[in-house]
Short mmCIF file of C-alpha atoms and ligand atoms in Angstrom, two decimals:
data_model
loop_
_atom_site.label_atom_id
_atom_site.label_comp_id
_atom_site.label_asym_id
_atom_site.label_seq_id
_atom_site.Cartn_x
_atom_site.Cartn_y
_atom_site.Cartn_z
CA MET A 294 88.85 204.11 92.17
CA THR A 295 85.30 205.04 91.12
CA ARG A 296 84.02 204.04 87.71
CA SER A 297 80.70 205.76 88.15
CA MET A 298 79.51 207.98 85.32
CA SER A 299 76.29 208.81 87.11
CA ASP A 300 74.37 211.61 85.37
CA ARG A 301 77.17 212.15 82.85
CA THR A 302 76.09 212.61 79.23
CA VAL A 303 78.05 210.54 76.73
CA LEU A 304 77.77 210.83 72.95
CA ILE A 305 78.95 207.73 71.07
CA THR A 306 79.33 207.70 67.28
CA GLY A 307 79.03 204.34 65.54
CA ALA A 308 76.91 202.98 68.40
CA SER A 309 74.96 200.58 66.17
CA SER A 310 77.64 197.87 66.25
CA GLY A 311 80.94 196.56 67.64
CA ILE A 312 83.01 198.81 69.86
CA GLY A 313 80.44 201.63 69.87
CA ALA A 314 77.60 199.34 71.00
CA ALA A 315 79.86 197.85 73.70
CA CYS A 316 80.70 201.38 74.89
CA ALA A 317 76.97 202.08 75.18
CA ARG A 318 76.55 198.97 77.38
CA HIS A 319 79.57 199.77 79.58
CA PHE A 320 78.66 203.43 80.02
CA ALA A 321 75.04 202.46 80.74
CA GLU A 322 76.22 200.11 83.50
CA SER A 323 78.23 202.94 85.01
CA GLY A 324 75.13 205.17 85.17
CA ALA A 325 75.67 207.50 82.21
CA ARG A 326 72.93 208.90 79.95
CA LEU A 327 73.64 208.20 76.31
CA ILE A 328 73.32 209.90 72.96
CA LEU A 329 73.62 207.08 70.44
CA THR A 330 74.46 207.89 66.84
CA ALA A 331 75.00 205.89 63.64
CA ARG A 332 73.24 205.61 60.28
CA ARG A 333 71.23 202.42 61.07
CA LYS A 334 68.46 203.78 63.26
CA GLU A 335 66.79 200.37 63.73
CA LYS A 336 69.96 198.94 65.30
CA LEU A 337 70.22 201.94 67.63
CA GLN A 338 66.59 201.44 68.62
CA ILE A 339 67.15 197.75 69.49
CA LEU A 340 70.18 198.68 71.61
CA ALA A 341 68.31 201.51 73.33
CA ASP A 342 65.39 199.16 74.12
CA GLN A 343 67.81 196.58 75.62
CA LEU A 344 69.53 199.24 77.74
CA GLN A 345 66.20 200.63 78.88
CA GLN A 346 65.11 197.17 80.03
CA SER A 347 68.36 196.12 81.67
CA GLN A 348 69.64 199.38 83.19
CA SER A 349 66.73 201.87 82.94
CA VAL A 350 69.20 204.10 81.17
CA GLU A 351 68.15 207.33 79.50
CA THR A 352 69.02 207.34 75.80
CA LEU A 353 68.60 209.74 72.92
CA LEU A 354 68.90 208.40 69.38
CA LEU A 355 70.57 210.64 66.83
CA PRO A 356 70.65 208.89 63.43
CA LEU A 357 73.52 210.51 61.59
CA ASP A 358 75.98 210.06 58.75
CA VAL A 359 79.19 211.63 60.07
CA GLN A 360 80.34 212.26 56.49
CA GLN A 361 77.69 215.00 56.16
CA ALA A 362 79.20 218.15 57.72
CA ASP A 363 75.99 220.20 57.71
CA ALA A 364 73.84 217.36 59.06
CA VAL A 365 76.32 216.80 61.91
CA ALA A 366 76.35 220.49 62.85
CA ILE A 367 72.55 220.77 62.69
CA ALA A 368 71.98 217.56 64.70
CA ILE A 369 74.35 218.57 67.52
CA ALA A 370 73.16 222.18 67.62
CA GLY A 371 69.55 220.92 67.67
CA LEU A 372 69.94 218.61 70.68
CA PRO A 373 67.22 219.13 73.29
CA THR A 374 68.44 221.57 75.96
CA ASP A 375 68.84 218.90 78.64
CA TRP A 376 71.07 216.82 76.31
CA GLN A 377 73.40 219.60 75.18
CA ALA A 378 75.95 219.38 77.99
CA ILE A 379 77.98 216.48 76.57
CA ASP A 380 80.62 215.29 79.08
CA VAL A 381 82.22 212.57 76.97
CA LEU A 382 82.45 212.26 73.19
CA VAL A 383 83.49 208.84 71.88
CA ASN A 384 84.53 209.34 68.25
CA ASN A 385 84.25 205.71 67.23
CA ALA A 386 82.44 205.67 63.84
CA GLY A 387 84.83 204.33 61.26
CA LEU A 388 85.47 201.71 58.63
CA SER A 389 87.92 200.14 56.23
CA ARG A 390 87.18 199.18 52.64
CA GLY A 391 89.01 196.46 50.74
CA LEU A 392 92.65 195.41 50.68
CA ASP A 393 93.44 196.44 47.12
CA LYS A 394 96.86 197.65 46.10
CA GLN A 395 97.05 201.43 46.40
CA TYR A 396 97.54 201.88 42.66
CA GLU A 397 94.52 199.70 41.83
CA SER A 398 92.05 200.70 44.57
CA PRO A 399 88.63 202.16 43.69
CA LEU A 400 88.59 205.89 44.50
CA GLN A 401 85.22 205.42 46.20
CA ASP A 402 86.88 203.27 48.90
CA TRP A 403 89.40 205.99 49.72
CA GLU A 404 86.72 208.65 49.82
CA GLU A 405 84.54 206.64 52.18
CA MET A 406 87.41 205.93 54.59
CA ILE A 407 88.78 209.49 54.57
CA ASP A 408 85.32 211.10 54.77
CA THR A 409 84.29 208.89 57.70
CA ASN A 410 87.44 208.24 59.72
CA VAL A 411 89.05 211.66 59.33
CA LYS A 412 86.55 214.28 58.19
CA GLY A 413 83.58 212.75 60.04
CA LEU A 414 85.55 212.60 63.29
CA LEU A 415 86.58 216.24 62.81
CA TYR A 416 83.02 217.39 62.06
CA VAL A 417 81.65 215.81 65.25
CA THR A 418 84.56 217.14 67.32
CA ARG A 419 84.10 220.65 65.91
CA SER A 420 80.42 220.61 66.91
CA VAL A 421 80.88 219.20 70.43
CA VAL A 422 84.15 220.59 71.83
CA PRO A 423 83.26 224.33 71.95
CA GLY A 424 80.50 223.48 74.47
CA MET A 425 82.98 221.48 76.56
CA VAL A 426 85.40 224.42 76.62
CA MET A 427 82.58 226.80 77.57
CA ARG A 428 81.39 224.53 80.41
CA GLY A 429 84.95 223.90 81.62
CA ARG A 430 84.70 220.12 81.46
CA GLY A 431 84.71 217.32 78.93
CA HIS A 432 86.60 214.38 77.46
CA VAL A 433 87.12 213.42 73.83
CA VAL A 434 87.99 209.79 73.13
CA ASN A 435 89.10 209.03 69.58
CA ILE A 436 89.32 205.48 68.27
CA GLY A 437 92.56 205.15 66.40
CA SER A 438 94.18 201.83 65.59
CA ILE A 439 97.35 199.77 65.53
CA ALA A 440 97.10 200.75 61.83
CA ALA A 441 98.30 204.24 62.81
CA ARG A 442 101.60 202.72 63.97
CA GLN A 443 102.23 200.07 61.35
CA VAL A 444 101.23 199.97 57.67
CA TYR A 445 100.27 196.73 55.93
CA PRO A 446 99.96 195.81 52.25
CA GLY A 447 96.65 196.97 50.77
CA GLY A 448 95.92 199.01 53.90
CA SER A 449 97.74 202.25 53.17
CA VAL A 450 94.73 204.56 53.04
CA TYR A 451 93.02 203.04 56.10
CA CYS A 452 96.35 203.26 57.93
CA ALA A 453 96.73 206.88 56.81
CA THR A 454 93.30 207.73 58.22
CA LYS A 455 94.26 206.26 61.60
CA ALA A 456 97.63 208.05 61.53
CA ALA A 457 95.53 211.18 60.97
CA VAL A 458 93.44 210.31 64.05
CA LYS A 459 96.67 210.15 66.06
CA SER A 460 97.77 213.61 64.82
CA ILE A 461 94.29 215.05 65.33
CA SER A 462 94.21 213.70 68.91
CA GLU A 463 97.64 215.12 69.75
CA GLY A 464 96.81 218.44 68.12
CA LEU A 465 93.47 218.73 69.92
CA LYS A 466 95.21 218.13 73.25
CA MET A 467 97.59 220.99 72.44
CA ASP A 468 94.79 223.31 71.38
CA LEU A 469 92.89 222.52 74.60
CA LEU A 470 95.85 223.23 76.87
CA GLY A 471 94.70 225.62 79.59
CA THR A 472 91.17 224.16 79.60
CA ALA A 473 89.91 221.22 81.63
CA VAL A 474 88.96 219.20 78.53
CA ARG A 475 90.84 215.91 78.14
CA VAL A 476 91.74 213.92 75.01
CA THR A 477 92.47 210.20 74.68
CA ASN A 478 93.43 208.20 71.62
CA ILE A 479 92.68 204.46 71.87
CA GLU A 480 94.62 202.23 69.45
CA PRO A 481 93.29 198.66 69.31
CA GLY A 482 94.76 195.67 67.51
CA LEU A 483 92.37 192.98 66.21
CA VAL A 484 88.85 193.26 67.67
CA GLU A 485 86.10 190.94 66.45
CA THR A 486 83.22 193.14 65.23
CA GLU A 487 81.47 193.81 61.91
CA PHE A 488 84.66 195.63 60.85
CA SER A 489 86.00 192.85 58.57
CA GLU A 490 82.54 192.16 57.09
CA VAL A 491 82.33 195.83 56.14
CA ARG A 492 85.90 195.78 54.78
CA PHE A 493 85.10 192.75 52.59
CA ARG A 494 81.59 193.98 51.73
CA GLY A 495 79.66 191.17 53.38
CA ASP A 496 82.01 188.29 52.48
CA GLY A 497 81.47 186.46 55.78
CA GLU A 498 83.99 183.68 55.09
CA ARG A 499 86.81 186.11 54.34
CA ALA A 500 85.85 188.20 57.36
CA LYS A 501 85.88 185.16 59.64
CA SER A 502 89.34 184.13 58.42
CA VAL A 503 90.81 187.33 59.93
CA TYR A 504 90.20 185.91 63.42
CA GLU A 505 90.74 182.25 62.60
CA GLY A 506 92.64 180.17 65.18
CA MET A 507 93.38 183.17 67.43
CA THR A 508 91.63 184.93 70.29
CA PRO A 509 90.87 188.51 69.25
CA LEU A 510 89.92 191.35 71.57
CA THR A 511 86.20 191.75 72.20
CA PRO A 512 84.41 195.07 71.76
CA GLY A 513 83.85 194.93 75.55
CA ASP A 514 87.63 194.88 76.14
CA ILE A 515 87.92 198.21 74.33
CA ALA A 516 84.85 199.70 76.02
CA ASP A 517 86.37 198.74 79.38
CA THR A 518 89.64 200.49 78.44
CA ILE A 519 87.74 203.62 77.41
CA LEU A 520 85.76 203.62 80.67
CA PHE A 521 89.06 203.37 82.57
CA ALA A 522 90.48 206.40 80.73
CA VAL A 523 87.44 208.61 81.28
CA THR A 524 87.01 207.76 84.96
CA ARG A 525 90.51 208.87 86.06
CA PRO A 526 90.66 211.96 88.29
CA ALA A 527 90.18 215.29 86.49
CA HIS A 528 93.91 216.12 86.57
CA VAL A 529 94.87 212.86 84.81
CA ASN A 530 94.82 212.80 81.00
CA ILE A 531 95.46 209.34 79.54
CA SER A 532 96.66 210.49 76.13
CA GLU A 533 97.07 207.15 74.37
CA ILE A 534 96.31 203.49 74.96
CA PHE A 535 97.60 200.77 72.62
CA VAL A 536 95.70 197.51 73.25
CA MET A 537 96.61 194.22 71.58
CA PRO A 538 95.25 190.70 71.83
CA THR A 539 97.76 188.42 73.53
CA ASP A 540 97.76 186.46 70.26
CA GLN A 541 98.95 189.48 68.23
CA SER A 542 102.32 191.22 68.34
CA SER A 543 102.17 193.44 65.22
CA VAL A 544 99.82 194.03 62.29
CA SER A 545 101.33 191.06 60.51
CA GLN A 546 102.26 188.77 63.41
CA VAL A 547 99.32 186.78 64.75
CA HIS A 548 99.62 183.50 66.60
CA ARG A 549 97.09 181.02 65.16
CA ARG A 550 96.39 177.56 66.47
CA SER A 551 95.60 174.96 63.83
CA ALA A 552 92.21 173.23 64.21
N1 LIG B 849 87.65 195.88 64.71
C1 LIG B 849 88.94 196.14 64.76
O1 LIG B 849 89.79 195.23 64.66
C2 LIG B 849 89.42 197.56 64.96
C3 LIG B 849 90.77 197.76 65.30
C4 LIG B 849 91.22 199.05 65.49
C5 LIG B 849 90.36 200.12 65.35
N2 LIG B 849 89.06 199.91 65.00
C6 LIG B 849 88.20 201.09 64.85
O2 LIG B 849 87.13 200.96 65.77
C7 LIG B 849 86.03 201.75 65.33
C8 LIG B 849 84.75 200.93 65.45
O3 LIG B 849 84.82 199.83 64.56
P1 LIG B 849 84.24 198.39 64.90
O4 LIG B 849 85.40 197.46 64.88
O5 LIG B 849 83.37 198.44 66.09
O6 LIG B 849 83.44 198.11 63.55
P2 LIG B 849 81.87 197.95 63.24
O7 LIG B 849 81.29 196.88 64.08
O8 LIG B 849 81.77 197.84 61.77
O9 LIG B 849 81.26 199.36 63.72
C9 LIG B 849 81.48 200.54 62.99
C10 LIG B 849 80.46 201.58 63.43
O10 LIG B 849 80.71 202.80 62.71
C11 LIG B 849 79.48 203.28 62.20
N3 LIG B 849 79.69 204.07 60.99
C12 LIG B 849 80.37 203.70 59.88
N4 LIG B 849 80.29 204.68 58.96
C13 LIG B 849 79.52 205.68 59.50
C14 LIG B 849 79.06 206.93 59.06
N5 LIG B 849 79.36 207.40 57.82
N6 LIG B 849 78.30 207.68 59.87
C15 LIG B 849 77.99 207.24 61.11
N7 LIG B 849 78.38 206.05 61.61
C16 LIG B 849 79.15 205.29 60.80
C17 LIG B 849 78.65 202.02 61.93
O11 LIG B 849 77.26 202.34 61.99
P3 LIG B 849 76.26 202.45 60.75
O12 LIG B 849 76.72 201.49 59.69
O13 LIG B 849 74.94 202.09 61.35
O14 LIG B 849 76.33 203.88 60.35
C18 LIG B 849 79.03 201.15 63.13
O15 LIG B 849 78.21 201.47 64.23
C19 LIG B 849 86.37 202.19 63.92
O16 LIG B 849 86.82 203.53 63.94
C20 LIG B 849 87.50 201.26 63.52
O17 LIG B 849 88.34 201.83 62.56
C21 LIG B 849 88.56 198.65 64.81
#
């Protein structure tokens, strides 16, 4: 089965780190041209330079805060003509903030998670999908989470945003019925990225403890799964993939080896 994405244009949100950066590397290896977006332009530039050197891949950097509806619409509408035909959208930008009890949590944390994980994903989708429908081809990959399936203490709002991603993915598939555009929702368990550092606002020790004594998924494992989904034949829509580390069986059950 081919995994070539030769000459396909792929837009990845949250490409400056973790799963998004790994997607950029995997798609580059498969021959795609990449639109890389995130807020940290310098990180995108480093990644683009690496990809240029290793794969001679064509990249376009689109520094963007997905929380800003107007900026998203203007950036996508303003893409150079030869970058407008996006074949694959990977809606990956997302974050969690804190593990406070729901009734004690700072409102700012909720707003950031909802504005990024739910509204940001919708804004990008709204700007990209009409072109896919018009061209009669395209694939939207949303990054959900195990958190959509199981809630954990202190995680209710993050979990709610990922449950929203599940509903948004299912609803988009319904609204696209009769077109050739496909929709996939990827739901990872623990993946070692900057995710926990962001959640704990740079507390490296606390972030590290999340993965202590266990083998988490790598960002490359998820990128590989995404590449699998988007390289199936045009009549095959992989609607959902739930990927766990072998050392994890639920949000709260993780097998840890003592040192
Ligand atoms: N790690 C896990 O265990 C895990 C498990 C399940 C699901 N996920 C999901 O996987 C996705 C990727 O997370 P990750 O684990 O790779 O974490 P990460 O390493 O922290 O990467 C998050 C990415 O999202 C971008 N981002 C955050 N807010 C943004 C905004 N307002 N506008 C544009 N880009 C924004 C960040 O870029 P900038 O800061 O440069 O903007 C970064 O590139 C997220 O949706 C996350 O919820 C992660």
